[in-house]
GROMACS .gro file of N, CA and C in nm:
model
  234
    1UNK      N    1  -1.401  11.615   7.741
    1UNK     CA    2  -1.335  11.672   7.625
    1UNK      C    3  -1.343  11.824   7.638
    2UNK      N    4  -1.229  11.889   7.627
    2UNK     CA    5  -1.223  12.034   7.628
    2UNK      C    6  -1.218  12.087   7.486
    3UNK      N    7  -1.237  12.217   7.472
    3UNK     CA    8  -1.236  12.279   7.339
    3UNK      C    9  -1.103  12.258   7.268
    4UNK      N   10  -0.995  12.245   7.344
    4UNK     CA   11  -0.864  12.221   7.284
    4UNK      C   12  -0.850  12.079   7.231
    5UNK      N   13  -0.941  11.989   7.270
    5UNK     CA   14  -0.935  11.849   7.231
    5UNK      C   15  -1.035  11.813   7.121
    6UNK      N   16  -1.091  11.914   7.055
    6UNK     CA   17  -1.190  11.886   6.950
    6UNK      C   18  -1.125  11.810   6.835
    7UNK      N   19  -1.199  11.721   6.771
    7UNK     CA   20  -1.145  11.647   6.657
    7UNK      C   21  -1.105  11.741   6.543
    8UNK      N   22  -1.005  11.702   6.468
    8UNK     CA   23  -0.962  11.779   6.352
    8UNK      C   24  -1.075  11.780   6.250
    9UNK      N   25  -1.098  11.894   6.189
    9UNK     CA   26  -1.199  11.902   6.084
    9UNK      C   27  -1.334  11.956   6.128
   10UNK      N   28  -1.356  11.975   6.259
   10UNK     CA   29  -1.484  12.034   6.300
   10UNK      C   30  -1.482  12.183   6.268
   11UNK      N   31  -1.598  12.235   6.232
   11UNK     CA   32  -1.611  12.375   6.192
   11UNK      C   33  -1.689  12.450   6.299
   12UNK      N   34  -1.632  12.560   6.347
   12UNK     CA   35  -1.699  12.645   6.446
   12UNK      C   36  -1.808  12.722   6.374
   13UNK      N   37  -1.934  12.694   6.407
   13UNK     CA   38  -2.047  12.761   6.343
   13UNK      C   39  -2.104  12.874   6.429
   14UNK      N   40  -2.033  12.908   6.536
   14UNK     CA   41  -2.077  13.016   6.624
   14UNK      C   42  -2.063  13.149   6.551
   15UNK      N   43  -2.172  13.223   6.543
   15UNK     CA   44  -2.170  13.353   6.476
   15UNK      C   45  -2.110  13.461   6.564
   16UNK      N   46  -2.057  13.565   6.502
   16UNK     CA   47  -1.999  13.677   6.576
   16UNK      C   48  -2.111  13.753   6.647
   17UNK      N   49  -2.090  13.785   6.774
   17UNK     CA   50  -2.191  13.856   6.853
   17UNK      C   51  -2.118  13.947   6.951
   18UNK      N   52  -2.122  14.077   6.925
   18UNK     CA   53  -2.052  14.169   7.014
   18UNK      C   54  -2.146  14.252   7.100
   19UNK      N   55  -2.272  14.213   7.108
   19UNK     CA   56  -2.366  14.288   7.190
   19UNK      C   57  -2.446  14.200   7.288
   20UNK      N   58  -2.393  14.085   7.321
   20UNK     CA   59  -2.465  13.990   7.407
   20UNK      C   60  -2.436  14.008   7.555
   21UNK      N   61  -2.342  14.094   7.592
   21UNK     CA   62  -2.306  14.110   7.732
   21UNK      C   63  -2.201  14.011   7.778
   22UNK      N   64  -2.169  13.914   7.696
   22UNK     CA   65  -2.063  13.816   7.723
   22UNK      C   66  -1.968  13.818   7.604
   23UNK      N   67  -1.843  13.780   7.624
   23UNK     CA   68  -1.748  13.779   7.513
   23UNK      C   69  -1.795  13.687   7.399
   24UNK      N   70  -1.767  13.730   7.278
   24UNK     CA   71  -1.801  13.653   7.158
   24UNK      C   72  -1.717  13.526   7.153
   25UNK      N   73  -1.776  13.417   7.103
   25UNK     CA   74  -1.707  13.289   7.091
   25UNK      C   75  -1.699  13.241   6.946
   26UNK      N   76  -1.707  13.335   6.851
   26UNK     CA   77  -1.692  13.296   6.710
   26UNK      C   78  -1.547  13.253   6.684
   27UNK      N   79  -1.522  13.201   6.567
   27UNK     CA   80  -1.389  13.148   6.532
   27UNK      C   81  -1.279  13.251   6.555
   28UNK      N   82  -1.302  13.377   6.517
   28UNK     CA   83  -1.200  13.480   6.532
   28UNK      C   84  -1.180  13.526   6.674
   29UNK      N   85  -1.287  13.529   6.753
   29UNK     CA   86  -1.280  13.580   6.890
   29UNK      C   87  -1.247  13.472   6.994
   30UNK      N   88  -1.279  13.347   6.966
   30UNK     CA   89  -1.262  13.238   7.062
   30UNK      C   90  -1.122  13.230   7.123
   31UNK      N   91  -1.015  13.242   7.044
   31UNK     CA   92  -0.881  13.230   7.104
   31UNK      C   93  -0.851  13.335   7.210
   32UNK      N   94  -0.924  13.447   7.208
   32UNK     CA   95  -0.898  13.556   7.301
   32UNK      C   96  -0.998  13.559   7.417
   33UNK      N   97  -1.099  13.475   7.412
   33UNK     CA   98  -1.203  13.474   7.515
   33UNK      C   99  -1.156  13.397   7.638
   34UNK      N  100  -1.189  13.451   7.754
   34UNK     CA  101  -1.158  13.383   7.879
   34UNK      C  102  -1.244  13.258   7.892
   35UNK      N  103  -1.208  13.169   7.982
   35UNK     CA  104  -1.286  13.047   8.003
   35UNK      C  105  -1.408  13.072   8.091
   36UNK      N  106  -1.405  13.183   8.166
   36UNK     CA  107  -1.518  13.220   8.251
   36UNK      C  108  -1.550  13.367   8.229
   37UNK      N  109  -1.673  13.406   8.261
   37UNK     CA  110  -1.715  13.545   8.247
   37UNK      C  111  -1.831  13.570   8.343
   38UNK      N  112  -1.859  13.698   8.364
   38UNK     CA  113  -1.971  13.737   8.450
   38UNK      C  114  -2.057  13.837   8.374
   39UNK      N  115  -2.187  13.824   8.387
   39UNK     CA  116  -2.281  13.919   8.328
   39UNK      C  117  -2.406  13.923   8.414
   40UNK      N  118  -2.456  14.041   8.438
   40UNK     CA  119  -2.579  14.060   8.517
   40UNK      C  120  -2.571  13.989   8.651
   41UNK      N  121  -2.453  13.986   8.712
   41UNK     CA  122  -2.435  13.923   8.842
   41UNK      C  123  -2.431  13.772   8.840
   42UNK      N  124  -2.427  13.712   8.722
   42UNK     CA  125  -2.423  13.566   8.710
   42UNK      C  126  -2.289  13.522   8.653
   43UNK      N  127  -2.241  13.407   8.699
   43UNK     CA  128  -2.115  13.351   8.651
   43UNK      C  129  -2.143  13.253   8.538
   44UNK      N  130  -2.059  13.260   8.435
   44UNK     CA  131  -2.070  13.172   8.319
   44UNK      C  132  -1.938  13.104   8.292
   45UNK      N  133  -1.943  12.989   8.228
   45UNK     CA  134  -1.822  12.922   8.180
   45UNK      C  135  -1.844  12.881   8.035
   46UNK      N  136  -1.733  12.878   7.960
   46UNK     CA  137  -1.743  12.839   7.820
   46UNK      C  138  -1.776  12.691   7.809
   47UNK      N  139  -1.854  12.659   7.708
   47UNK     CA  140  -1.882  12.520   7.677
   47UNK      C  141  -1.901  12.509   7.526
   48UNK      N  142  -1.926  12.390   7.479
   48UNK     CA  143  -1.947  12.368   7.336
   48UNK      C  144  -2.025  12.240   7.316
   49UNK      N  145  -2.085  12.230   7.197
   49UNK     CA  146  -2.157  12.109   7.159
   49UNK      C  147  -2.115  12.073   7.017
   50UNK      N  148  -2.093  11.944   6.993
   50UNK     CA  149  -2.052  11.896   6.862
   50UNK      C  150  -2.165  11.815   6.801
   51UNK      N  151  -2.195  11.844   6.675
   51UNK     CA  152  -2.294  11.768   6.599
   51UNK      C  153  -2.233  11.741   6.462
   52UNK      N  154  -2.195  11.618   6.438
   52UNK     CA  155  -2.129  11.584   6.312
   52UNK      C  156  -1.994  11.653   6.302
   53UNK      N  157  -1.980  11.737   6.201
   53UNK     CA  158  -1.853  11.809   6.182
   53UNK      C  159  -1.866  11.955   6.225
   54UNK      N  160  -1.972  11.988   6.298
   54UNK     CA  161  -1.994  12.126   6.342
   54UNK      C  162  -1.981  12.136   6.493
   55UNK      N  163  -1.927  12.249   6.538
   55UNK     CA  164  -1.918  12.276   6.681
   55UNK      C  165  -1.976  12.414   6.708
   56UNK      N  166  -2.057  12.423   6.812
   56UNK     CA  167  -2.115  12.549   6.855
   56UNK      C  168  -2.060  12.579   6.994
   57UNK      N  169  -1.990  12.690   7.008
   57UNK     CA  170  -1.940  12.733   7.138
   57UNK      C  171  -2.045  12.825   7.200
   58UNK      N  172  -2.065  12.812   7.331
   58UNK     CA  173  -2.166  12.893   7.399
   58UNK      C  174  -2.128  12.914   7.545
   59UNK      N  175  -2.192  13.013   7.607
   59UNK     CA  176  -2.173  13.039   7.750
   59UNK      C  177  -2.280  12.963   7.826
   60UNK      N  178  -2.239  12.892   7.931
   60UNK     CA  179  -2.328  12.814   8.014
   60UNK      C  180  -2.320  12.868   8.156
   61UNK      N  181  -2.432  12.876   8.225
   61UNK     CA  182  -2.429  12.917   8.365
   61UNK      C  183  -2.336  12.826   8.443
   62UNK      N  184  -2.248  12.885   8.523
   62UNK     CA  185  -2.150  12.807   8.599
   62UNK      C  186  -2.218  12.709   8.694
   63UNK      N  187  -2.335  12.744   8.743
   63UNK     CA  188  -2.404  12.654   8.836
   63UNK      C  189  -2.451  12.525   8.770
   64UNK      N  190  -2.446  12.519   8.638
   64UNK     CA  191  -2.483  12.397   8.565
   64UNK      C  192  -2.363  12.310   8.532
   65UNK      N  193  -2.246  12.344   8.584
   65UNK     CA  194  -2.123  12.272   8.550
   65UNK      C  195  -2.135  12.121   8.574
   66UNK      N  196  -2.203  12.081   8.681
   66UNK     CA  197  -2.215  11.938   8.711
   66UNK      C  198  -2.304  11.867   8.609
   67UNK      N  199  -2.384  11.943   8.534
   67UNK     CA  200  -2.471  11.886   8.432
   67UNK      C  201  -2.424  11.917   8.290
   68UNK      N  202  -2.296  11.953   8.276
   68UNK     CA  203  -2.244  11.997   8.147
   68UNK      C  204  -2.270  11.894   8.036
   69UNK      N  205  -2.253  11.767   8.066
   69UNK     CA  206  -2.275  11.663   7.964
   69UNK      C  207  -2.418  11.671   7.910
   70UNK      N  208  -2.516  11.688   7.999
   70UNK     CA  209  -2.656  11.694   7.957
   70UNK      C  210  -2.685  11.823   7.879
   71UNK      N  211  -2.625  11.934   7.923
   71UNK     CA  212  -2.644  12.061   7.852
   71UNK      C  213  -2.588  12.049   7.711
   72UNK      N  214  -2.467  11.994   7.699
   72UNK     CA  215  -2.407  11.976   7.566
   72UNK      C  216  -2.494  11.888   7.477
   73UNK      N  217  -2.545  11.780   7.532
   73UNK     CA  218  -2.629  11.689   7.454
   73UNK      C  219  -2.757  11.759   7.408
   74UNK      N  220  -2.816  11.842   7.494
   74UNK     CA  221  -2.937  11.915   7.456
   74UNK      C  222  -2.909  12.015   7.345
   75UNK      N  223  -2.797  12.087   7.355
   75UNK     CA  224  -2.762  12.185   7.252
   75UNK      C  225  -2.732  12.113   7.121
   76UNK      N  226  -2.660  12.003   7.126
   76UNK     CA  227  -2.626  11.929   7.004
   76UNK      C  228  -2.750  11.874   6.935
   77UNK      N  229  -2.851  11.838   7.013
   77UNK     CA  230  -2.973  11.781   6.956
   77UNK      C  231  -3.067  11.887   6.899
   78UNK      N  232  -3.047  12.012   6.938
   78UNK     CA  233  -3.139  12.119   6.894
   78UNK      C  234  -3.122  12.154   6.749
   0.00000   0.00000   0.00000
């Protein structure tokens, strides 16, 4: 499931953050954020976790892409 395929009615609870070194993924900034980014020499890709009717968008290290399902489950459970 990609971010474009999220169920209707989920609420993006990602807070605005313009000083993290990576593009912000809050509701207002998400449509303009690239799917990948680099910071401190590391590659990141966008991901998200859904818990009930809430979704949290976050940057995940690209090297964890093969474990994305587990990362999402861990974030959703936190």
